[in-house]
Coordinates of C-alpha atoms in Angstrom, one line a residue:
X1 CA 3.9 0.0 25.0
X2 CA 0.6 -0.3 26.9
X3 CA -1.6 -3.3 26.6
X4 CA -4.5 -0.9 26.6
X5 CA -3.7 -0.1 23.0
X6 CA -4.1 -3.7 21.8
X7 CA -6.5 -4.2 18.9
X8 CA -9.1 -7.0 19.2
X9 CA -7.6 -8.6 16.1
X10 CA -3.9 -8.5 17.0
X11 CA -1.7 -10.8 15.0
X12 CA 2.0 -11.4 14.4
X13 CA 3.0 -7.8 14.4
X14 CA 0.2 -6.1 16.3
X15 CA 0.4 -5.3 20.0
X16 CA -0.6 -8.3 22.0
X17 CA -3.4 -8.0 24.5
X18 CA -1.6 -10.4 26.8
X19 CA 1.7 -8.7 27.3
X20 CA 1.6 -5.4 25.4
X21 CA 4.5 -6.4 23.1
X22 CA 4.7 -7.3 19.4
X23 CA 4.3 -11.0 19.2
X24 CA 6.1 -13.3 16.8
X25 CA 9.8 -13.7 16.5
X26 CA 12.7 -13.4 14.1
X27 CA 14.6 -16.2 15.8
X28 CA 14.8 -19.1 13.3
X29 CA 14.5 -22.6 14.7
X30 CA 15.8 -25.8 13.2
X31 CA 12.5 -26.6 11.6
X32 CA 12.6 -23.4 9.5
X33 CA 16.2 -24.1 8.5
X34 CA 15.4 -27.6 7.5
X35 CA 12.3 -26.7 5.6
X36 CA 14.4 -24.2 3.5
X37 CA 17.1 -26.8 2.9
X38 CA 14.8 -29.5 1.6
X39 CA 14.0 -29.2 -2.1
X40 CA 10.3 -28.9 -2.7
X41 CA 8.2 -30.2 -5.6
X42 CA 7.2 -27.2 -7.7
X43 CA 3.4 -26.8 -7.7
X44 CA 1.4 -25.1 -10.4
X45 CA -2.0 -23.3 -10.7
X46 CA -4.7 -24.1 -8.2
X47 CA -2.6 -26.7 -6.5
X48 CA 0.0 -24.0 -5.8
X49 CA -2.7 -21.5 -4.7
X50 CA -4.2 -24.0 -2.2
X51 CA -0.7 -24.7 -0.8
X52 CA -0.3 -21.0 0.2
X53 CA -3.7 -20.9 2.0
X54 CA -5.9 -19.8 -0.9
X55 CA -5.7 -16.1 0.0
X56 CA -8.6 -13.9 -1.2
X57 CA -7.2 -10.6 0.0
X58 CA -4.2 -9.3 -2.1
X59 CA -1.9 -6.4 -1.2
X60 CA -0.9 -5.0 -4.6
X61 CA 2.7 -4.3 -5.8
X62 CA 3.2 -0.6 -5.4
X63 CA 6.4 1.3 -6.3
X64 CA 8.4 2.0 -3.1
X65 CA 5.1 1.6 -1.1
X66 CA 4.5 -2.2 -0.6
X67 CA 7.8 -2.6 1.3
X68 CA 8.2 -4.9 4.3
X69 CA 7.1 -2.6 7.1
X70 CA 3.9 -1.6 5.2
X71 CA 3.1 -5.3 4.4
X72 CA 3.6 -6.1 8.1
X73 CA 1.2 -3.3 9.1
X74 CA -1.4 -4.6 6.7
X75 CA -1.0 -8.1 7.9
X76 CA -1.3 -7.0 11.5
X77 CA -5.0 -6.4 11.2
X78 CA -5.7 -10.0 10.1
X79 CA -6.9 -12.4 12.7
X80 CA -4.3 -14.9 14.0
X81 CA -6.1 -17.8 12.5
X82 CA -6.5 -16.1 9.1
X83 CA -2.9 -14.8 8.6
X84 CA -2.7 -16.7 5.2
X85 CA -5.8 -15.0 3.9
X86 CA -3.6 -12.0 2.9
X87 CA -1.1 -12.4 0.1
X88 CA 1.3 -9.5 -0.4
X89 CA 3.5 -8.4 -3.3
X90 CA 6.8 -6.5 -3.1
X91 CA 7.2 -3.2 -5.0
X92 CA 8.0 -3.6 -8.7
X93 CA 11.7 -4.3 -9.2
X94 CA 13.7 -3.7 -12.3
X95 CA 15.0 -7.1 -13.4
X96 CA 18.2 -5.9 -15.1
X97 CA 19.3 -3.6 -12.3
X98 CA 18.4 -6.2 -9.7
X99 CA 20.4 -8.9 -11.5
X100 CA 23.5 -6.7 -12.3
X101 CA 23.8 -4.3 -9.4
X102 CA 24.5 -5.5 -5.8
X103 CA 23.7 -2.1 -4.3
X104 CA 20.3 -2.0 -6.0
X105 CA 19.5 -5.5 -4.8
X106 CA 20.4 -4.7 -1.2
X107 CA 18.5 -1.3 -1.2
X108 CA 15.3 -3.0 -2.4
X109 CA 15.2 -6.5 -1.0
X110 CA 16.6 -7.6 2.4
X111 CA 15.8 -11.2 3.2
X112 CA 19.2 -11.7 4.9
X113 CA 21.2 -9.5 7.2
X114 CA 24.0 -9.4 4.7
X115 CA 23.6 -8.4 1.0
X116 CA 22.5 -11.1 -1.4
X117 CA 25.6 -12.8 -2.9
X118 CA 26.5 -13.6 -6.5
X119 CA 25.8 -16.2 -7.8
X120 CA 22.2 -16.2 -6.4
X121 CA 21.7 -18.1 -3.2
X122 CA 20.1 -21.5 -2.9
X123 CA 17.7 -22.6 -0.3
X124 CA 20.4 -24.7 1.5
X125 CA 23.0 -21.9 1.5
X126 CA 20.5 -19.3 2.7
X127 CA 19.7 -21.4 5.7
X128 CA 23.2 -20.8 7.0
X129 CA 22.7 -17.1 7.3
X130 CA 20.4 -15.1 9.6
X131 CA 17.0 -14.4 8.0
X132 CA 16.0 -10.8 8.3
X133 CA 13.0 -9.1 6.7
X134 CA 11.6 -9.6 3.2
X135 CA 10.0 -13.0 2.8
X136 CA 10.9 -14.2 6.3
X137 CA 8.9 -17.4 6.6
X138 CA 7.6 -16.7 10.1
X139 CA 6.1 -13.3 9.4
X140 CA 6.1 -12.2 5.7
X141 CA 4.4 -15.0 3.8
X142 CA 2.7 -15.6 1.5
X143 CA 4.8 -13.2 -0.6
X144 CA 5.2 -12.7 -4.3
X145 CA 8.1 -10.7 -5.7
X146 CA 7.3 -8.6 -8.8
X147 CA 9.7 -7.7 -11.6
X148 CA 9.5 -5.6 -14.8
X149 CA 11.5 -7.0 -17.7
X150 CA 11.8 -7.4 -21.4
X151 CA 14.6 -10.0 -21.6
X152 CA 13.9 -13.6 -20.5
X153 CA 17.5 -14.3 -19.3
X154 CA 17.7 -11.1 -17.3
X155 CA 14.3 -11.9 -15.7
X156 CA 15.4 -15.4 -14.8
X157 CA 18.7 -14.2 -13.3
X158 CA 16.9 -11.7 -11.2
X159 CA 14.3 -14.1 -10.1
X160 CA 16.9 -16.7 -8.9
X161 CA 18.0 -14.2 -6.3
X162 CA 14.6 -14.0 -4.7
X163 CA 13.2 -17.5 -5.3
X164 CA 14.5 -18.9 -1.9
X165 CA 12.7 -16.1 -0.1
X166 CA 9.2 -15.9 -1.7
X167 CA 6.3 -18.1 -2.8
X168 CA 6.2 -16.9 -6.5
X169 CA 7.7 -14.4 -8.9
X170 CA 5.3 -12.0 -10.7
X171 CA 5.8 -10.3 -14.1
X172 CA 4.5 -6.8 -14.3
X173 CA 2.5 -6.4 -17.6
X174 CA 0.4 -3.5 -16.3
X175 CA 2.6 -0.4 -15.8
X176 CA 1.1 2.3 -18.0
X177 CA 3.6 5.1 -17.4
X178 CA 5.9 6.8 -19.9
X179 CA 8.9 5.2 -18.2
X180 CA 7.6 1.8 -19.1
X181 CA 7.1 2.9 -22.7
X182 CA 10.8 4.1 -22.8
X183 CA 12.0 0.9 -21.2
X184 CA 9.7 -1.4 -23.1
X185 CA 8.1 -3.2 -20.2
X186 CA 4.8 -3.4 -18.3
X187 CA 1.8 -2.6 -20.4
X188 CA 4.0 -1.7 -23.3
X189 CA 4.7 -5.3 -24.0
X190 CA 1.1 -5.9 -25.0
X191 CA 2.0 -5.6 -28.7
X192 CA 4.7 -8.3 -28.4
X193 CA 2.7 -11.3 -27.3
X194 CA 5.6 -13.7 -28.2
X195 CA 8.0 -11.9 -25.9
X196 CA 5.4 -12.0 -23.1
X197 CA 5.1 -15.8 -23.7
X198 CA 8.9 -16.2 -23.6
X199 CA 9.3 -14.2 -20.4
X200 CA 6.8 -16.3 -18.5
X201 CA 7.7 -19.6 -20.0
X202 CA 11.4 -19.1 -19.1
X203 CA 10.5 -18.8 -15.5
X204 CA 7.9 -21.6 -15.7
X205 CA 10.5 -24.0 -17.0
X206 CA 13.6 -23.0 -15.1
X207 CA 12.7 -21.3 -11.8
X208 CA 12.2 -23.2 -8.6
X209 CA 9.0 -21.3 -7.7
X210 CA 5.9 -20.6 -9.7
X211 CA 5.5 -17.6 -12.0
X212 CA 2.4 -15.3 -12.0
X213 CA 1.5 -12.2 -14.1
X214 CA -0.5 -9.0 -13.7
X215 CA -2.0 -7.4 -16.8
X216 CA -4.5 -4.8 -18.0
X217 CA -7.5 -5.3 -20.2
X218 CA -7.4 -4.4 -23.9
X219 CA -10.0 -2.5 -25.9
X220 CA -12.2 -5.6 -26.5
X221 CA -13.2 -8.6 -24.6
X222 CA -12.0 -10.9 -27.3
X223 CA -8.5 -9.4 -27.5
X224 CA -8.2 -9.5 -23.7
X225 CA -9.2 -13.1 -23.6
X226 CA -6.7 -14.0 -26.2
X227 CA -4.1 -12.1 -24.2
X228 CA -5.0 -13.9 -21.0
X229 CA -4.9 -17.3 -22.7
X230 CA -1.3 -16.5 -24.0
X231 CA -0.2 -15.7 -20.5
X232 CA -1.8 -18.9 -19.1
X233 CA -0.4 -21.1 -21.8
X234 CA 3.1 -19.8 -21.1
X235 CA 2.9 -21.2 -17.6
X236 CA 1.5 -18.5 -15.3
X237 CA 0.0 -20.1 -12.2
X238 CA -2.1 -17.0 -11.3
X239 CA -3.2 -14.1 -13.4
X240 CA -4.3 -10.7 -12.0
X241 CA -6.6 -8.7 -14.2
X242 CA -6.6 -4.9 -13.7
X243 CA -9.9 -3.8 -15.1
X244 CA -8.5 -0.7 -16.8
X245 CA -6.8 -0.2 -20.1
X246 CA -3.3 1.1 -20.6
X247 CA -4.7 4.6 -21.4
X248 CA -6.7 4.8 -18.2
X249 CA -4.2 6.7 -16.0
X250 CA -4.0 10.1 -14.3
X251 CA -7.0 12.2 -15.0
X252 CA -8.3 9.6 -17.4
X253 CA -8.3 6.8 -14.8
X254 CA -12.0 6.2 -14.6
X255 CA -13.7 3.1 -13.3
X256 CA -12.3 -0.4 -13.7
X257 CA -14.5 -2.8 -15.7
X258 CA -15.8 -5.5 -13.4
X259 CA -18.1 -6.8 -16.2
X260 CA -15.1 -7.5 -18.3
X261 CA -13.4 -9.3 -15.5
X262 CA -16.5 -11.4 -14.8
X263 CA -16.7 -12.3 -18.5
X264 CA -13.1 -13.4 -18.5
X265 CA -13.6 -15.5 -15.4
X266 CA -16.5 -17.3 -17.1
X267 CA -14.4 -18.0 -20.3
X268 CA -11.3 -19.2 -18.5
X269 CA -11.2 -22.7 -17.0
X270 CA -11.8 -22.7 -13.2
X271 CA -8.5 -24.5 -12.5
X272 CA -6.9 -21.2 -13.5
X273 CA -6.6 -18.9 -10.5
X274 CA -7.6 -15.3 -11.1
X275 CA -7.4 -12.1 -9.1
X276 CA -9.2 -8.8 -9.8
X277 CA -7.8 -5.3 -9.4
X278 CA -9.6 -1.9 -9.5
X279 CA -12.4 0.1 -7.8
X280 CA -11.5 -1.0 -4.2
X281 CA -12.0 1.7 -1.7
X282 CA -13.1 -0.3 1.4
X283 CA -13.7 -3.8 2.7
X284 CA -17.3 -3.8 1.4
X285 CA -15.9 -3.3 -2.2
X286 CA -13.7 -6.4 -1.8
X287 CA -16.8 -8.5 -0.8
X288 CA -18.8 -7.0 -3.7
X289 CA -16.1 -7.6 -6.2
X290 CA -15.7 -11.3 -5.2
X291 CA -19.4 -11.7 -5.6
X292 CA -19.8 -9.8 -8.8
X293 CA -16.8 -11.2 -10.7
X294 CA -16.4 -14.7 -9.3
X295 CA -12.6 -14.3 -9.0
X296 CA -10.5 -16.1 -6.4
X297 CA -9.0 -13.0 -4.8
X298 CA -9.2 -9.2 -4.9
X299 CA -6.2 -6.9 -5.0
X300 CA -6.1 -3.4 -3.4
X301 CA -3.5 -0.8 -4.1
X302 CA -4.4 2.8 -3.4
X303 CA -7.3 1.8 -1.1
X304 CA -4.7 0.0 1.1
X305 CA -2.4 3.1 1.2
X306 CA -5.2 5.2 2.8
X307 CA -6.5 2.4 5.0
X308 CA -4.0 -0.5 5.7
X309 CA -6.9 -2.2 7.6
X310 CA -8.9 -2.5 4.4
X311 CA -8.8 -6.3 4.4
X312 CA -9.9 -6.6 8.1
X313 CA -13.4 -7.3 9.4
X314 CA -14.4 -4.5 11.8
X315 CA -14.7 -5.6 15.5
X316 CA -18.2 -6.2 16.8
X317 CA -20.1 -3.4 18.4
X318 CA -19.0 -3.0 22.0
X319 CA -15.6 -4.5 21.3
X320 CA -13.9 -1.5 19.7
X321 CA -11.2 -1.1 22.3
X322 CA -8.9 1.9 21.9
X323 CA -7.9 1.4 18.3
X324 CA -11.3 1.4 16.6
X325 CA -13.9 4.2 16.8
X326 CA -17.6 4.1 16.0
X327 CA -19.8 7.2 15.8
X328 CA -23.5 7.5 16.9
X329 CA -24.5 6.6 13.3
X330 CA -22.8 3.3 13.6
X331 CA -20.1 4.2 11.1
X332 CA -16.5 4.0 12.1
X333 CA -12.9 2.9 11.4
X334 CA -9.5 2.6 12.9
X335 CA -8.1 5.7 14.5
X336 CA -5.2 7.4 12.8
X337 CA -3.2 7.6 16.0
X338 CA -3.7 3.9 16.6
X339 CA -2.6 2.9 13.1
X340 CA 0.3 5.3 13.2
X341 CA 1.4 3.6 16.5
X342 CA 1.2 0.2 15.0
X343 CA 3.4 1.3 12.1
X344 CA 6.0 2.7 14.4
X345 CA 6.0 -0.4 16.6
X346 CA 6.7 -2.6 13.6
X347 CA 9.6 -0.4 12.5
X348 CA 11.1 -0.5 16.0
X349 CA 10.8 -4.3 16.5
X350 CA 11.6 -5.6 13.1
X351 CA 13.7 -3.0 11.2
X352 CA 15.6 -1.3 14.0
X353 CA 15.3 -4.2 16.5
X354 CA 15.1 -1.9 19.5
X355 CA 12.3 -1.5 22.1
X356 CA 9.8 1.2 21.3
X357 CA 9.3 4.1 23.7
X358 CA 6.8 3.8 26.6
X359 CA 3.6 5.6 25.8
X360 CA 0.3 6.4 27.5
X361 CA -2.8 4.5 26.4
X362 CA -4.7 6.0 23.6
X363 CA -7.4 8.4 24.7
X364 CA -10.9 7.3 25.4
X365 CA -13.7 9.7 26.6
X366 CA -14.1 7.4 29.7
X367 CA -10.5 7.9 30.8
X368 CA -9.6 10.2 33.7
X369 CA -8.8 13.7 32.3
X370 CA -5.1 14.2 31.7
X371 CA -3.4 16.3 29.1
X372 CA 0.2 15.2 29.9
X373 CA 1.9 13.4 27.1
X374 CA 5.4 12.2 28.0
X375 CA 8.2 13.4 25.8
X376 CA 9.8 10.6 23.7
X377 CA 13.3 9.9 25.1
X378 CA 15.7 7.4 23.5
X379 CA 16.5 4.4 25.6
X380 CA 20.0 2.8 26.0
X381 CA 19.6 0.6 22.9
X382 CA 18.2 3.5 20.9
X383 CA 21.2 5.6 21.9
X384 CA 23.5 2.9 20.6
X385 CA 21.5 3.0 17.3
X386 CA 21.9 6.8 17.2
X387 CA 25.6 6.5 17.5
X388 CA 25.6 4.1 14.6
X389 CA 23.6 6.6 12.6
X390 CA 20.4 4.7 12.5
X391 CA 18.3 7.0 14.7
X392 CA 18.4 10.8 14.7
X393 CA 17.5 12.0 18.2
X394 CA 18.7 15.6 17.8
X395 CA 15.4 17.1 16.6
X396 CA 13.3 16.9 19.8
X397 CA 9.9 18.5 19.5
X398 CA 11.1 21.0 16.9
X399 CA 11.4 20.6 13.2
X400 CA 14.7 19.0 12.1
X401 CA 17.6 21.4 12.5
X402 CA 19.5 22.8 9.5
X403 CA 22.7 21.0 8.9
X404 CA 25.7 22.8 10.4
X405 CA 28.5 23.9 8.0
X406 CA 30.7 21.1 7.2
X407 CA 28.3 18.5 8.6
X408 CA 27.6 15.5 6.3
X409 CA 25.1 12.8 7.1
X410 CA 24.7 9.9 4.8
X411 CA 21.1 9.5 3.7
X412 CA 19.5 6.2 4.6
X413 CA 18.8 3.8 1.7
X414 CA 16.6 1.5 3.8
X415 CA 13.3 1.1 1.9
X416 CA 11.3 0.9 5.1
X417 CA 12.5 4.4 6.2
X418 CA 12.3 6.0 2.8
X419 CA 8.7 5.0 2.5
X420 CA 7.6 6.5 5.9
X421 CA 6.8 10.0 4.9
X422 CA 4.8 9.2 1.7
X423 CA 2.9 6.5 3.7
X424 CA 2.0 8.9 6.5
X425 CA 0.8 11.6 4.1
X426 CA -1.6 9.0 2.6
X427 CA -2.7 7.7 6.0
X428 CA -3.2 11.1 7.6
X429 CA -4.6 12.9 4.6
X430 CA -7.9 13.8 6.2
X431 CA -6.2 14.9 9.4
X432 CA -3.4 17.0 7.9
X433 CA -5.9 18.9 5.7
X434 CA -7.4 20.3 8.9
X435 CA -4.3 20.3 11.2
X436 CA -1.6 22.1 9.2
X437 CA 0.9 22.0 12.1
X438 CA 0.9 18.2 11.7
X439 CA 1.3 18.5 7.9
X440 CA 4.2 21.0 8.2
X441 CA 6.0 18.9 10.9
X442 CA 5.6 15.7 8.8
X443 CA 6.9 17.5 5.7
X444 CA 10.1 18.4 7.5
X445 CA 10.9 14.9 8.8
X446 CA 14.0 13.4 7.3
X447 CA 14.1 9.7 6.2
X448 CA 15.3 7.6 9.1
X449 CA 14.7 10.4 11.8
X450 CA 12.6 8.1 13.9
X451 CA 12.3 10.5 16.9
X452 CA 11.0 13.3 14.5
X453 CA 8.3 10.9 13.3
X454 CA 7.6 10.0 17.0
X455 CA 7.0 13.7 17.6
X456 CA 4.6 13.8 14.7
X457 CA 2.8 10.8 16.2
X458 CA 2.4 12.8 19.5
X459 CA 0.9 15.7 17.6
X460 CA -1.5 13.2 15.9
X461 CA -2.5 11.8 19.2
X462 CA -3.3 15.2 20.6
X463 CA -5.3 16.1 17.5
X464 CA -7.3 12.8 17.6
X465 CA -8.0 13.4 21.3
X466 CA -9.3 16.9 20.7
X467 CA -11.5 15.7 17.8
X468 CA -13.0 12.8 19.8
X469 CA -13.6 15.0 22.9
X470 CA -15.4 17.7 20.9
X471 CA -17.5 15.0 19.2
X472 CA -18.6 13.6 22.6
X473 CA -19.1 17.1 24.2
X474 CA -21.4 18.1 21.4
X475 CA -23.2 14.8 21.1
X476 CA -21.8 14.4 17.5
X477 CA -23.0 17.8 16.3
X478 CA -19.4 19.0 15.7
X479 CA -19.0 16.4 13.0
X480 CA -22.5 17.0 11.6
X481 CA -21.6 20.7 11.2
X482 CA -18.4 19.7 9.3
X483 CA -20.3 17.6 7.0
X484 CA -22.8 20.4 6.3
X485 CA -19.8 22.6 5.2
X486 CA -18.4 19.9 2.8
X487 CA -18.9 21.3 -0.7
X488 CA -18.3 18.0 -2.4
X489 CA -20.9 16.1 -0.3
X490 CA -23.4 18.9 -0.9
X491 CA -23.0 19.1 -4.6
X492 CA -26.3 18.4 -6.4
X493 CA -26.2 15.5 -8.8
X494 CA -28.7 15.5 -11.7
X495 CA -29.9 12.8 -14.0
X496 CA -30.6 14.7 -17.2
X497 CA -31.4 13.3 -20.6
X498 CA -29.3 14.4 -23.6
X499 CA -31.0 15.9 -26.7
X500 CA -34.4 14.5 -25.7
X501 CA -33.1 10.9 -25.8
X502 CA -33.2 8.3 -23.1
X503 CA -29.5 8.5 -22.6
X504 CA -28.4 9.6 -19.1
X505 CA -25.7 12.3 -18.9
X506 CA -22.6 11.0 -17.1
X507 CA -24.3 8.7 -14.7
X508 CA -21.0 8.0 -13.0
X509 CA -20.7 11.5 -11.6
X510 CA -23.8 10.9 -9.5
X511 CA -22.4 7.6 -8.1
X512 CA -19.1 9.5 -7.4
X513 CA -21.0 11.9 -5.2
X514 CA -22.7 9.1 -3.4
X515 CA -19.3 7.3 -3.0
X516 CA -17.9 10.4 -1.3
X517 CA -20.9 10.4 1.1
X518 CA -20.6 6.7 1.8
X519 CA -16.8 6.9 2.5
X520 CA -16.6 10.1 4.5
X521 CA -15.6 9.6 8.1
X522 CA -14.4 12.0 10.8
X523 CA -10.9 13.3 10.1
X524 CA -9.4 11.2 13.0
X525 CA -10.4 8.0 11.2
X526 CA -8.4 6.3 8.4
X527 CA -10.5 6.4 5.3
X528 CA -10.4 6.1 1.5
X529 CA -9.7 9.1 -0.7
X530 CA -12.3 9.6 -3.4
X531 CA -10.7 11.7 -6.1
X532 CA -12.4 15.0 -6.8
X533 CA -14.9 15.2 -9.7
X534 CA -13.3 16.7 -12.9
X535 CA -14.4 20.1 -14.0
X536 CA -16.2 18.5 -16.9
X537 CA -18.8 17.2 -14.4
X538 CA -20.5 20.5 -14.1
X539 CA -19.5 21.7 -17.5
X540 CA -21.8 19.1 -19.2
X541 CA -24.6 19.4 -16.7
X542 CA -23.9 16.3 -14.6
X543 CA -23.4 18.6 -11.6
X544 CA -25.2 21.9 -10.9
X545 CA -23.4 24.4 -8.8
X546 CA -24.2 28.0 -8.0
X547 CA -21.6 30.5 -9.0
X548 CA -20.6 31.0 -5.4
X549 CA -20.2 27.3 -4.7
X550 CA -18.4 26.7 -8.0
X551 CA -15.8 29.4 -7.1
X552 CA -15.5 27.9 -3.6
X553 CA -14.9 24.4 -5.1
X554 CA -12.3 25.7 -7.5
X555 CA -10.5 27.5 -4.7
X556 CA -10.6 24.4 -2.5
X557 CA -9.1 22.3 -5.3
X558 CA -6.3 24.8 -5.8
X559 CA -5.7 24.9 -2.1
X560 CA -5.6 21.1 -1.9
X561 CA -3.0 20.9 -4.6
X562 CA -0.9 23.5 -2.8
X563 CA -1.3 21.9 0.6
X564 CA -0.8 18.3 -0.5
X565 CA 2.7 16.8 0.1
X566 CA 1.8 13.4 -1.1
X567 CA 4.4 12.3 -3.7
X568 CA 3.0 12.5 -7.3
X569 CA 5.6 10.0 -8.5
X570 CA 8.9 10.6 -10.2
X571 CA 11.7 8.9 -12.0
X572 CA 15.3 8.4 -10.8
X573 CA 18.4 7.3 -12.7
X574 CA 20.2 4.1 -11.6
X575 CA 23.4 2.8 -13.2
X576 CA 23.7 -0.9 -14.0
X577 CA 26.9 -2.3 -12.5
X578 CA 27.1 -4.9 -15.2
X579 CA 26.9 -2.8 -18.3
X580 CA 27.3 0.7 -16.9
X581 CA 23.9 1.5 -18.5
X582 CA 21.8 4.4 -17.2
X583 CA 18.3 3.1 -16.4
X584 CA 15.2 5.1 -15.4
X585 CA 13.5 3.7 -12.3
X586 CA 10.0 4.5 -11.1
X587 CA 9.9 5.9 -7.5
X588 CA 7.2 6.4 -4.9
X589 CA 3.8 7.7 -5.9
X590 CA 4.1 6.5 -9.5
X591 CA 1.4 4.0 -10.3
X592 CA 2.9 1.0 -12.1
X593 CA 0.2 -1.6 -12.5

C-alpha cells in the first residue's frame, strides 16, 4: 500500500504516512495482560465517563452495521491524540440467544480467537488467551456492548460474557420495530417501567462494568422526564435520548426533537451524563447539537453509514492529500475510493491478518497520465487463506461464477464479511446511482469474496478518476451542469399561509430542500443521504412542481427504488440452544434504536 494514500489524520487503523502500513498492533504485552487481570473499582456516572476519556462523538449501535471493521474505519479518521473522543457501540444483541447459544455468541462477538466459553470468562482467565477483535484494548476502545432483553437474569448472564471486553453494557429501550413488539423489548418496554428498572438495576448491582441505556422520548416532556429519572435511579451511568417517539419510524420518521432533549438536559442534574441522538447528517450537525442541547455527546447512526468520517475535522485547505477532495466552491469531503481502500485495508490487517495487495497511489490531476491499474493478485499468504476457505480468488474481474453442480461452499458467518455489501451500498450510494456497472458488480459479490470486492474497488477508483478529471478539464462546469439537472435541488419551496391565518404550511419541507442543497457533493465524495420529500409535500402546497417536473420526480423515485440494493431490513429466525425456542432476530438495515 502506497504511502501516497495516507490521510493527514491517520490513526491506529489508517495508512501511516511514515511507512505506508496500518499502524497499531494486535500483539498483547504484559502490561495489557496485567491490566486485565487486576480487578478494578467499578465507577459510576460522570466519574466513569471521565475515565474513558469523556468522548463527545458516539457511533450508534446499528443492527449488523456497527461491527468491528466498521468501528475501526470510523475510528481511523480520528486524530491520534483524540482517539478516545470516539465511543462506539456494538450492534444490538439478543440477550437470551447470546447467553444460551454458543454459535450465536461466536457469530456476533469475537474478542478472543476461540469462542467464548461457558461459564462466562473472567478478566484473569481471558488474559491467558489471545485477544482478537471486539473490545481489543489496544484498538477498539472505548466500547459499549448493547443488548435487548426483557428478563433481568438473562440480561445479566449475557452481559457477563462481554464484561471483560468492554467498558459498559447498554440496554436497548429504543427499538420501534414490530419484531420488538413481538419480543417485548426495546421501545415496547415503555409501558412497564418497573421491568425497565429491574433490568438496569440488576446490572448496576451485579455486573463488573457500568450499565447505560438508550431510550426514545414519549408524547410529553413530563412523561419523558419521569421515564429518564426511572432509568437513572435504577443505576444507569449514561442515558442516550433519541429525540423521536416510538411511532416515528419508516415514512413517519420526521425530525428529532432537540428542544425536548435540551429541556431534559436542563431538568436532569449535571452529574448525569447524557447523549443526544437524531438529525445528524454531517459534522456541523454534531457541533450544532452539542451547542443547542447542552448534552455531553452526540450519537450518529445513519449519518455514519453514509460517511464514516462524519466525526472527523476536515483537513486544512492545502493539506487535503489524496484522500480528501475540495471543489472550487470550497466544499469537499473524503473520496469514495479512499474510504473504500481504508475499509479493505482494515479487513486485511485485522480480520484476515494478511497483507493487502500493492496498489497505485490514488489519482490526482497533478499526477503523470497513466490509465494502467494493476490486476489484484493474491499473495502467498492470501493463497493459504484461499485454501482454508477464507478468500475466494476465483472470480477475477468478472462477476462471481455460478456454482458448479455438486459444489458446496459454506457461507461465512463472520460479521465483518457479512456487513461488507450493505456498508458499501450505503457508502457508494451517490456513485452507484450514476455508475450502474459498479452497482451490478457489487450486487453480485458474495460475502467473504475479498477479491471480488477488490475488483469493485478498482472500478470505483476508475470512476472517481474519470469524475475528477472531467471536473478539472471543464473548470468545474461538469458538476455545475449535474446540479442544474437535479430535480430535488431545483424544486421550488413556498411559504404559504393556511386559510388566511399566520400559520406556515409545512415549513419543514422548505428546510428539507435547503438541506439537500447544503449536503449535495459530487458523486465521487462520501456524503449524507437526505431522504426524498414525501408526496404530501406538493399535495398540500408546500412544494410547487410543474406537471412535467412532477412526472419526472415520480419516475426518478420509482427508478431509485428499483435500482437501490441497500438492505431494507429483515428478520431471521434463530434457535436458542438452551430452550430450543425459535427467536426472531433483527438483521442488517433494520433500524433498532
